[in-house]
Amino acid sequence: MALKIWLDTGLVDEKEARISVFDHGLLYGDGVFEGIRVYRGKVFELEAHIRRLFESARALRLTIPMTKETLTDAVETTVRANNVGDGYIRLIVTRGVGTLGLNPFTCEKGNVIIIADTIQLYPQELYEKGMKVISATTVRNHPLALPPQVKSLNYLNNILAKIEALDNDVPEAIMYNHEGYVAEATGDNVFLVKNSVVYAPPVEAGSLEGITRAVVMRLARREGLDIVEKNLTRYDLYVCDELFLTGTAAEVIGVVQIDGRVIGDGTVGPITRLLREKFFRYAHGKEQA
Ligand code: PMP
């Protein structure tokens, strides 16, 4: 079925949803976006996503041509117009149409695009058996070059690492920063468990401030688990008891091998399973966080 897409000020048919070749989102990756889940018709953590989008835009001096409230309404309208029960929203704000030069201020107005569609999840088997990953040789962007908190339209750093993963027949790669500390996976945040304590790299190490990450941290604390944010090395990943990733699309997924080395006993560990279960319940309105 053809989708209704939000473009700029209202809904249009999928085939009418087109943007200019002079949009700086296309010419330079100049823009910001969010990936958001819908569970049983309810948009997940919408306020947090809208906040992060506005902060990303602010950091880039990109003016979003809507208020937080009108943008929130536009997201809800798009979800309803497409009858999305369980799905995924892509919310994009490009810099807009300008001249061929870099100068963002030639762009008169940002373009807002909202797509609400179904989602391609990892196969269920991967959640049960756990995922294999590799360490990427591509170093995560220096946080002082491009703040990792900015969810920009330029994902080339992560795409280069994703290519390494796919070349090695695994779905994900762990990225390290310029100092060798764990930053994040190409589209997910990283956690490990050692002696029943949950560890996560600080965002300053070079990761997006994941919304799933924040929810999982709250759920873990509610379960009485200790969470420590500290710099982690490849060694820490090699010797941990459990490793898992979090993200809007992946939710919580266990990792059982890295660089061909088995993690823990090679199965998805108990704390990962617990947090995945708690996350599922929270997303479906059956649990507080
Ligand atoms: N890191 C990167 C680079 C991402 O693109 C994402 C989102 N796919 C995440 C982490 C996870 O963030 P969130 O939980 O907000 O989806």
Tab-separated table of C-alpha atoms and ligand atoms in Angstrom:
chain	number	residue	atom	x	y	z
A	1	MET	CA	0.000	0.000	0.000
A	2	ALA	CA	1.255	3.458	-0.880
A	3	LEU	CA	2.255	5.510	2.126
A	4	LYS	CA	1.263	8.998	3.126
A	5	ILE	CA	4.399	10.999	3.792
A	6	TRP	CA	4.615	14.220	5.776
A	7	LEU	CA	6.448	16.735	3.620
A	8	ASP	CA	7.022	20.210	4.960
A	9	THR	CA	3.495	21.311	5.903
A	10	GLY	CA	1.248	18.308	5.371
A	11	LEU	CA	0.667	14.798	4.090
A	12	VAL	CA	1.277	13.868	0.474
A	13	ASP	CA	1.147	10.588	-1.454
A	14	GLU	CA	4.367	8.624	-1.494
A	15	LYS	CA	4.923	9.322	-5.191
A	16	GLU	CA	4.549	13.072	-4.608
A	17	ALA	CA	7.073	13.043	-1.764
A	18	ARG	CA	10.106	14.469	-3.523
A	19	ILE	CA	12.784	16.956	-2.560
A	20	SER	CA	15.048	19.186	-4.605
A	21	VAL	CA	18.482	18.093	-5.811
A	22	PHE	CA	19.659	21.418	-4.318
A	23	ASP	CA	18.670	20.397	-0.800
A	24	HIS	CA	21.784	20.542	1.370
A	25	GLY	CA	20.612	17.395	3.107
A	26	LEU	CA	21.490	15.622	-0.134
A	27	LEU	CA	24.428	17.791	-1.216
A	28	TYR	CA	26.257	17.724	2.132
A	29	GLY	CA	24.439	15.411	4.531
A	30	ASP	CA	23.478	18.665	6.241
A	31	GLY	CA	20.492	17.832	8.395
A	32	VAL	CA	19.306	15.817	11.374
A	33	PHE	CA	17.027	12.858	11.909
A	34	GLU	CA	15.401	10.478	14.356
A	35	GLY	CA	14.385	6.829	14.106
A	36	ILE	CA	11.402	6.165	16.349
A	37	ARG	CA	9.372	3.024	17.109
A	38	VAL	CA	5.626	2.623	17.299
A	39	TYR	CA	4.370	-0.139	19.585
A	40	ARG	CA	0.673	-1.002	19.340
A	41	GLY	CA	-0.103	2.381	17.820
A	42	LYS	CA	1.759	4.327	20.532
A	43	VAL	CA	4.843	6.320	19.577
A	44	PHE	CA	7.710	5.248	21.839
A	45	GLU	CA	9.507	7.974	23.863
A	46	LEU	CA	8.359	10.656	21.424
A	47	GLU	CA	9.179	13.530	23.752
A	48	ALA	CA	12.784	12.338	24.150
A	49	HIS	CA	13.173	11.937	20.375
A	50	ILE	CA	11.770	15.412	19.694
A	51	ARG	CA	14.084	16.877	22.334
A	52	ARG	CA	17.133	15.146	20.842
A	53	LEU	CA	16.180	16.288	17.327
A	54	PHE	CA	15.907	19.912	18.435
A	55	GLU	CA	19.221	19.689	20.298
A	56	SER	CA	20.977	18.132	17.291
A	57	ALA	CA	19.558	20.918	15.103
A	58	ARG	CA	20.580	23.593	17.588
A	59	ALA	CA	24.149	22.291	17.624
A	60	LEU	CA	24.212	22.651	13.822
A	61	ARG	CA	22.477	26.054	13.853
A	62	LEU	CA	19.666	24.498	11.866
A	63	THR	CA	16.263	26.043	12.500
A	64	ILE	CA	13.451	23.519	12.534
A	65	PRO	CA	10.518	25.329	10.910
A	66	MET	CA	8.010	23.951	13.430
A	67	THR	CA	7.601	24.046	17.188
A	68	LYS	CA	8.115	20.942	19.309
A	69	GLU	CA	4.335	20.752	19.710
A	70	THR	CA	3.434	21.061	16.023
A	71	LEU	CA	6.156	18.576	15.084
A	72	THR	CA	4.868	16.132	17.704
A	73	ASP	CA	1.365	16.499	16.231
A	74	ALA	CA	2.730	15.970	12.710
A	75	VAL	CA	4.385	12.709	13.811
A	76	GLU	CA	1.148	11.477	15.399
A	77	THR	CA	-0.852	12.523	12.322
A	78	THR	CA	1.498	10.618	10.002
A	79	VAL	CA	1.299	7.481	12.161
A	80	ARG	CA	-2.492	7.588	12.157
A	81	ALA	CA	-2.767	8.357	8.419
A	82	ASN	CA	-0.783	5.188	7.691
A	83	ASN	CA	-2.545	3.021	10.280
A	84	VAL	CA	0.738	2.024	11.841
A	85	GLY	CA	0.306	-0.440	14.703
A	86	ASP	CA	3.833	-1.729	15.185
A	87	GLY	CA	6.256	0.190	13.057
A	88	TYR	CA	9.043	2.651	12.612
A	89	ILE	CA	9.103	6.383	11.975
A	90	ARG	CA	11.862	8.238	10.193
A	91	LEU	CA	11.748	11.936	11.060
A	92	ILE	CA	14.133	14.068	9.030
A	93	VAL	CA	14.890	17.774	8.937
A	94	THR	CA	17.194	18.789	6.101
A	95	ARG	CA	18.940	22.147	5.827
A	96	GLY	CA	16.738	22.860	2.817
A	97	VAL	CA	17.263	24.162	-0.688
A	98	GLY	CA	20.296	26.385	-1.230
A	99	THR	CA	23.067	27.099	-3.710
A	100	LEU	CA	25.834	24.632	-4.579
A	101	GLY	CA	28.262	26.118	-2.024
A	102	LEU	CA	28.670	24.859	1.562
A	103	ASN	CA	27.137	27.968	3.098
A	104	PRO	CA	24.107	26.733	5.037
A	105	PHE	CA	22.698	30.225	5.312
A	106	THR	CA	21.818	30.243	1.605
A	107	CYS	CA	19.130	27.706	2.502
A	108	GLU	CA	15.954	29.563	3.206
A	109	LYS	CA	14.088	26.965	5.210
A	110	GLY	CA	14.596	23.449	6.526
A	111	ASN	CA	12.520	20.629	5.036
A	112	VAL	CA	10.597	18.311	7.345
A	113	ILE	CA	9.993	14.741	6.189
A	114	ILE	CA	8.155	12.102	8.212
A	115	ILE	CA	7.864	8.501	7.040
A	116	ALA	CA	5.862	5.988	9.093
A	117	ASP	CA	6.324	2.430	7.867
A	118	THR	CA	6.877	-1.139	8.960
A	119	ILE	CA	10.246	-2.180	10.322
A	120	GLN	CA	12.745	-4.804	9.290
A	121	LEU	CA	13.839	-6.418	12.540
A	122	TYR	CA	16.726	-8.777	13.058
A	123	PRO	CA	15.426	-12.355	12.812
A	124	GLN	CA	14.097	-13.775	16.081
A	125	GLU	CA	16.808	-16.436	16.038
A	126	LEU	CA	19.461	-13.755	16.425
A	127	TYR	CA	17.828	-12.555	19.654
A	128	GLU	CA	17.708	-16.097	21.015
A	129	LYS	CA	21.167	-17.257	19.981
A	130	GLY	CA	22.933	-13.909	20.111
A	131	MET	CA	24.841	-11.966	17.519
A	132	LYS	CA	28.436	-12.106	16.342
A	133	VAL	CA	30.296	-8.840	15.882
A	134	ILE	CA	33.768	-7.646	14.961
A	135	SER	CA	35.923	-4.748	16.088
A	136	ALA	CA	35.962	-2.142	13.323
A	137	THR	CA	39.301	-0.727	12.227
A	138	THR	CA	37.482	2.474	11.193
A	139	VAL	CA	37.942	4.832	14.146
A	140	ARG	CA	34.832	6.653	15.418
A	141	ASN	CA	34.750	10.349	14.489
A	142	HIS	CA	36.664	12.462	16.995
A	143	PRO	CA	34.057	13.883	19.408
A	144	LEU	CA	35.576	17.332	18.999
A	145	ALA	CA	35.237	17.085	15.211
A	146	LEU	CA	31.587	16.140	15.179
A	147	PRO	CA	29.828	15.769	18.539
A	148	PRO	CA	28.531	12.192	18.708
A	149	GLN	CA	25.317	13.461	20.298
A	150	VAL	CA	24.338	15.065	17.004
A	151	LYS	CA	22.232	12.609	15.024
A	152	SER	CA	23.119	14.055	11.658
A	153	LEU	CA	22.344	12.894	8.144
A	154	ASN	CA	26.022	12.123	7.626
A	155	TYR	CA	26.605	8.519	8.679
A	156	LEU	CA	29.651	7.766	6.545
A	157	ASN	CA	31.864	7.065	9.563
A	158	ASN	CA	29.442	4.381	10.737
A	159	ILE	CA	28.787	3.110	7.215
A	160	LEU	CA	32.498	2.399	6.714
A	161	ALA	CA	32.438	0.306	9.901
A	162	LYS	CA	29.201	-1.406	8.805
A	163	ILE	CA	30.898	-2.411	5.533
A	164	GLU	CA	33.690	-4.014	7.570
A	165	ALA	CA	31.090	-5.981	9.526
A	166	LEU	CA	29.296	-7.166	6.389
A	167	ASP	CA	32.588	-8.091	4.701
A	168	ASN	CA	33.184	-10.338	7.716
A	169	ASP	CA	29.694	-11.877	7.509
A	170	VAL	CA	28.477	-10.355	10.774
A	171	PRO	CA	25.690	-7.788	11.153
A	172	GLU	CA	27.421	-5.277	13.430
A	173	ALA	CA	30.805	-3.815	14.285
A	174	ILE	CA	32.048	-2.235	17.495
A	175	MET	CA	33.673	1.136	16.888
A	176	TYR	CA	36.503	2.465	19.036
A	177	ASN	CA	37.476	6.092	19.428
A	178	HIS	CA	40.808	7.756	18.632
A	179	GLU	CA	42.150	6.647	22.035
A	180	GLY	CA	41.106	3.041	21.547
A	181	TYR	CA	38.147	3.144	23.927
A	182	VAL	CA	34.817	1.583	22.985
A	183	ALA	CA	32.493	4.190	21.441
A	184	GLU	CA	29.433	2.365	20.075
A	185	ALA	CA	28.255	-0.036	17.400
A	186	THR	CA	27.411	1.356	13.961
A	187	GLY	CA	23.756	1.921	14.842
A	188	ASP	CA	23.507	0.854	18.479
A	189	ASN	CA	24.943	1.581	21.914
A	190	VAL	CA	27.147	-0.931	23.720
A	191	PHE	CA	26.848	-2.394	27.229
A	192	LEU	CA	28.773	-5.154	28.968
A	193	VAL	CA	28.217	-7.125	32.151
A	194	LYS	CA	31.060	-8.214	34.424
A	195	ASN	CA	30.489	-9.806	37.842
A	196	SER	CA	26.803	-8.744	37.679
A	197	VAL	CA	27.691	-5.057	37.217
A	198	VAL	CA	26.518	-3.355	34.018
A	199	TYR	CA	29.086	-1.126	32.287
A	200	ALA	CA	28.542	1.369	29.470
A	201	PRO	CA	30.991	3.686	27.746
A	202	PRO	CA	30.303	7.353	28.522
A	203	VAL	CA	28.845	9.304	25.592
A	204	GLU	CA	32.009	11.435	25.579
A	205	ALA	CA	33.826	8.343	24.304
A	206	GLY	CA	31.976	8.910	21.026
A	207	SER	CA	28.446	7.590	21.083
A	208	LEU	CA	25.004	8.891	20.451
A	209	GLU	CA	23.031	9.441	23.639
A	210	GLY	CA	20.723	6.576	22.778
A	211	ILE	CA	17.128	6.766	23.896
A	212	THR	CA	16.991	2.981	24.243
A	213	ARG	CA	20.236	3.209	26.249
A	214	ALA	CA	18.616	5.653	28.684
A	215	VAL	CA	15.500	3.482	29.070
A	216	VAL	CA	17.591	0.335	29.625
A	217	MET	CA	19.682	2.133	32.254
A	218	ARG	CA	16.513	3.164	34.109
A	219	LEU	CA	15.101	-0.365	33.902
A	220	ALA	CA	18.392	-1.879	35.116
A	221	ARG	CA	18.496	0.471	38.111
A	222	ARG	CA	14.925	-0.490	38.965
A	223	GLU	CA	16.090	-4.094	39.047
A	224	GLY	CA	18.744	-3.088	41.573
A	225	LEU	CA	21.620	-3.517	39.138
A	226	ASP	CA	24.678	-1.287	39.442
A	227	ILE	CA	25.489	0.674	36.291
A	228	VAL	CA	28.916	2.142	35.783
A	229	GLU	CA	29.725	4.502	32.931
A	230	LYS	CA	33.423	4.292	32.223
A	231	ASN	CA	35.867	3.984	29.368
A	232	LEU	CA	36.033	0.405	28.124
A	233	THR	CA	38.725	-1.254	26.034
A	234	ARG	CA	38.716	-4.135	23.605
A	235	TYR	CA	40.181	-6.233	26.433
A	236	ASP	CA	37.095	-5.462	28.569
A	237	LEU	CA	34.878	-6.779	25.762
A	238	TYR	CA	37.024	-9.925	25.392
A	239	VAL	CA	36.804	-10.866	29.076
A	240	CYS	CA	33.282	-9.732	29.996
A	241	ASP	CA	30.499	-12.109	31.046
A	242	GLU	CA	27.839	-10.606	28.766
A	243	LEU	CA	27.787	-8.072	25.958
A	244	PHE	CA	24.675	-6.487	24.497
A	245	LEU	CA	23.619	-3.687	22.181
A	246	THR	CA	20.684	-1.295	22.472
A	247	GLY	CA	18.942	0.783	19.840
A	248	THR	CA	15.554	1.802	18.512
A	249	ALA	CA	15.495	-0.905	15.842
A	250	ALA	CA	17.432	-3.653	17.668
A	251	GLU	CA	15.918	-2.956	21.142
A	252	VAL	CA	18.167	-5.112	23.376
A	253	ILE	CA	20.220	-7.781	21.610
A	254	GLY	CA	22.870	-10.074	23.076
A	255	VAL	CA	26.317	-10.455	21.511
A	256	VAL	CA	27.982	-13.846	21.916
A	257	GLN	CA	31.133	-13.491	19.845
A	258	ILE	CA	33.538	-10.684	19.040
A	259	ASP	CA	36.482	-11.034	16.661
A	260	GLY	CA	35.928	-14.790	16.701
A	261	ARG	CA	36.245	-14.949	20.507
A	262	VAL	CA	33.410	-16.391	22.541
A	263	ILE	CA	31.881	-14.074	25.152
A	264	GLY	CA	31.041	-15.662	28.516
A	265	ASP	CA	29.670	-19.141	27.892
A	266	GLY	CA	28.646	-18.306	24.333
A	267	THR	CA	24.935	-17.882	25.061
A	268	VAL	CA	22.836	-14.764	25.674
A	269	GLY	CA	23.398	-14.139	29.389
A	270	PRO	CA	20.809	-13.774	32.166
A	271	ILE	CA	21.114	-10.006	32.654
A	272	THR	CA	20.770	-9.393	28.911
A	273	ARG	CA	17.680	-11.615	28.861
A	274	LEU	CA	16.202	-9.859	31.876
A	275	LEU	CA	16.737	-6.401	30.379
A	276	ARG	CA	15.375	-7.465	27.003
A	277	GLU	CA	12.243	-8.799	28.724
A	278	LYS	CA	11.859	-5.652	30.864
A	279	PHE	CA	12.334	-3.479	27.801
A	280	PHE	CA	9.661	-5.377	25.890
A	281	ARG	CA	7.231	-5.007	28.781
A	282	TYR	CA	7.989	-1.289	29.137
A	283	ALA	CA	7.564	-0.686	25.377
A	284	HIS	CA	4.190	-2.426	25.524
A	285	GLY	CA	3.020	-0.389	28.496
A	286	LYS	CA	3.315	-3.226	31.016
A	287	GLU	CA	6.245	-1.892	32.995
A	288	GLN	CA	7.413	1.442	34.415
A	289	ALA	CA	10.888	2.823	33.889
B	1	PMP	N1	24.287	4.950	17.973
B	1	PMP	C1	24.028	5.263	16.697
B	1	PMP	C2	25.160	5.669	15.812
B	1	PMP	C3	22.719	5.207	16.203
B	1	PMP	O1	22.465	5.521	14.933
B	1	PMP	C4	21.672	4.815	17.070
B	1	PMP	C5	20.255	4.788	16.576
B	1	PMP	N2	20.048	3.855	15.559
B	1	PMP	C6	21.993	4.458	18.396
B	1	PMP	C7	23.309	4.580	18.806
B	1	PMP	C8	20.934	4.041	19.354
B	1	PMP	O2	20.141	5.142	19.714
B	1	PMP	P1	18.583	5.018	20.016
B	1	PMP	O3	18.440	4.087	21.157
B	1	PMP	O4	18.154	6.398	20.358
B	1	PMP	O5	17.955	4.484	18.784
